[in-house]
Coordinates of C-alpha atoms in Angstrom, one line a residue:
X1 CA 80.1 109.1 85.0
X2 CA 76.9 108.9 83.3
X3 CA 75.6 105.3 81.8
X4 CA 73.1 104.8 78.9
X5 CA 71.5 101.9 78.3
X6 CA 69.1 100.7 75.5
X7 CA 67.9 97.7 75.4
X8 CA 66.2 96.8 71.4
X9 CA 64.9 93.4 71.2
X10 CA 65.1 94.1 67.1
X11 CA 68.9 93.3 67.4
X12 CA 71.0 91.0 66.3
X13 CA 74.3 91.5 68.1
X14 CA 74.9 93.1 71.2
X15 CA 77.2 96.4 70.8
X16 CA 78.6 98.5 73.4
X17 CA 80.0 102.0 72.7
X18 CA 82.1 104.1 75.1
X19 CA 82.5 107.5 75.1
X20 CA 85.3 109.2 77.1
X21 CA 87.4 112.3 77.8
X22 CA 90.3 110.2 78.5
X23 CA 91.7 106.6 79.6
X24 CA 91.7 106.2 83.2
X25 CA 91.4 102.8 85.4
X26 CA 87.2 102.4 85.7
X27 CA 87.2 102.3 82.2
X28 CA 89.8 99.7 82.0
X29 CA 88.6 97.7 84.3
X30 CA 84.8 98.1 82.2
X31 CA 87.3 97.1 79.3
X32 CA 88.3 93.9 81.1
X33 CA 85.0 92.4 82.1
X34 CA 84.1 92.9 78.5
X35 CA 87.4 91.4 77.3
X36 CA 87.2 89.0 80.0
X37 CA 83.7 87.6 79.0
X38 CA 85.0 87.1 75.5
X39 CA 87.7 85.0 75.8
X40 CA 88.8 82.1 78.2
X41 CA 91.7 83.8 80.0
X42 CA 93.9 81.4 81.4
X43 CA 98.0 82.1 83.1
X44 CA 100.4 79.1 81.6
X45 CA 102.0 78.6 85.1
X46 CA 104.9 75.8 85.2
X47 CA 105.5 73.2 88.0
X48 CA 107.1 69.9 88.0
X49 CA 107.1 69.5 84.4
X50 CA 103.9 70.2 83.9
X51 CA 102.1 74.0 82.2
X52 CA 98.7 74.6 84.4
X53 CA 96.3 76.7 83.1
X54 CA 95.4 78.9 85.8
X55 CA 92.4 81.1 86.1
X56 CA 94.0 85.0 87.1
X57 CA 91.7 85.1 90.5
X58 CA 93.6 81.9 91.7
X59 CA 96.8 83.7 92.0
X60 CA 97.5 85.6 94.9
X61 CA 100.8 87.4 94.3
X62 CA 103.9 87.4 91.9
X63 CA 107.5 87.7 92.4
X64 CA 110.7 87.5 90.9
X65 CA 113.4 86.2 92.5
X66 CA 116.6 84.8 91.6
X67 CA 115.7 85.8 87.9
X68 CA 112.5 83.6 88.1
X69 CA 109.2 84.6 88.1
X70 CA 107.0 82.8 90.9
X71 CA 103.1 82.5 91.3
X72 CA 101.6 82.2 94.2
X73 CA 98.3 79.8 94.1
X74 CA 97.2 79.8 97.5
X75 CA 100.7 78.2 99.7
X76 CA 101.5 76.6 96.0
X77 CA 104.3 77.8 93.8
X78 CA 104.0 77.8 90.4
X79 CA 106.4 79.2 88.0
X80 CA 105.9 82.3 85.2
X81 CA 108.3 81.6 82.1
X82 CA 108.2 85.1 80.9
X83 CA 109.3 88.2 82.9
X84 CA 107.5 90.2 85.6
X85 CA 106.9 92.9 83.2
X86 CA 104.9 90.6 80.8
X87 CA 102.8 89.2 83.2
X88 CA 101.7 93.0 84.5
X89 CA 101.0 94.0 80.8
X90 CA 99.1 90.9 80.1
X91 CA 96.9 90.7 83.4
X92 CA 97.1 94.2 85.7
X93 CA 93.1 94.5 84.0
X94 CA 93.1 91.5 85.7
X95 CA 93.1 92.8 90.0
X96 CA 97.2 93.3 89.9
X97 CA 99.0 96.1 90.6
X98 CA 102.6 96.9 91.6
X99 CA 103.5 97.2 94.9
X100 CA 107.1 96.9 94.6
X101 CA 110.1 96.9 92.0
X102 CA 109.7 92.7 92.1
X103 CA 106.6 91.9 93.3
X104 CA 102.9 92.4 91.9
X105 CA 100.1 91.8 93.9
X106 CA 96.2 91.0 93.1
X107 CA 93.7 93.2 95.2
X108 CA 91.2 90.3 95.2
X109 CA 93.6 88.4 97.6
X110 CA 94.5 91.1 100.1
X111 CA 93.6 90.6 103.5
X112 CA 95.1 93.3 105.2
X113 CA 98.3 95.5 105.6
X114 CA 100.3 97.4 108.3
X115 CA 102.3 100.3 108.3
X116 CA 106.1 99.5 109.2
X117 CA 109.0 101.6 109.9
X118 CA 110.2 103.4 107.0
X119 CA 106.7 104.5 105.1
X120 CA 106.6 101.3 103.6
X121 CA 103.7 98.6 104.8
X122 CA 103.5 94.8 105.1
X123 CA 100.7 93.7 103.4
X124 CA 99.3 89.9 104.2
X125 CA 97.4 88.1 101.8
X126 CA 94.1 85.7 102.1
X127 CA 96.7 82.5 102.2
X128 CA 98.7 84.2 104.9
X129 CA 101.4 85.6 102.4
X130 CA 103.5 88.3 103.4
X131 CA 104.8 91.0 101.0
X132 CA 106.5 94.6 101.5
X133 CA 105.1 97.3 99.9
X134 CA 107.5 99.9 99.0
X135 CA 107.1 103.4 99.8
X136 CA 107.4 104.5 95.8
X137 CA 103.9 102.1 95.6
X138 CA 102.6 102.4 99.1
X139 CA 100.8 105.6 98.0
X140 CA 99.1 104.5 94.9
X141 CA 97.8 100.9 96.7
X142 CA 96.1 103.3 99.7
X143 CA 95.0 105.4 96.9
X144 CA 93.9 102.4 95.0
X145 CA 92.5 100.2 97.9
X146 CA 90.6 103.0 100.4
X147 CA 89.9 104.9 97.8
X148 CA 92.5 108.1 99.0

């Protein structure tokens, strides 16, 4: 990947332009620190009648269970009002990724994972967390996380 930079003190609005073959996940994560810097992102996340707005680096790991989403904020449980599938659209720029058919997990708050019986792997987060990692997404997070 080649960068370019040039840096003209003559203008008056910073412009970045990006020139590509194809989409693939550097650029989107590029995409998201730019997005990121230009808006205040913030997760609604629901608990005890109250919404918190909740930064995306604070949450560990998402699940849904028993047709509820759940956030994990360090050993806190906060709840997601839309589905699974919304909160991966709107945030995977964000450190998430899949790692099973009801669970996504941000990379940021990984501490380390195991292989277990079956080609799956238990993966243990910073807030000692515990999540399975499936075999269909075991291969991609390797891929992802030790660069495979």
């Amino acid at each position: 990947m080649k960068v370019q930079m040039n840096i003209d003190p003559g203008t008056t609005e910073d412009e970045i332009i990006i020139t590509i073959k194809e989409m693939n996940t550097k650029v989107e994560r590029i995409l998201s620190i730019i997005h990121e810097e230009e808006e205040c992102l913030f997760i609604p996340l629901q608990k005890d009648g109250r919404t918190y707005l909740v930064e995306p680096k604070e949450v560990s790991h998402v699940i849904f269970i028993e047709n509820k989403c759940i956030a994990y904020r360090g050993k806190e449980q906060y709840r997601f009002k839309d589905s699974l599938k919304q909160f991966e659209e709107r945030y995977s720029p964000y450190n998430f990724i899949r790692i099973s058919k009801y669970c996504l997990a941000n990379t940021v708050w990984m501490e380390y994972f195991e292989a277990t019986f079956g080609g799956s792997l238990k993966l243990v987060f910073k807030n000692g967390e515990k999540e399975i990692v499936s075999r269909k997404y075991a291969k991609e997070l390797k891929k992802i996380l030790l660069k495979e």
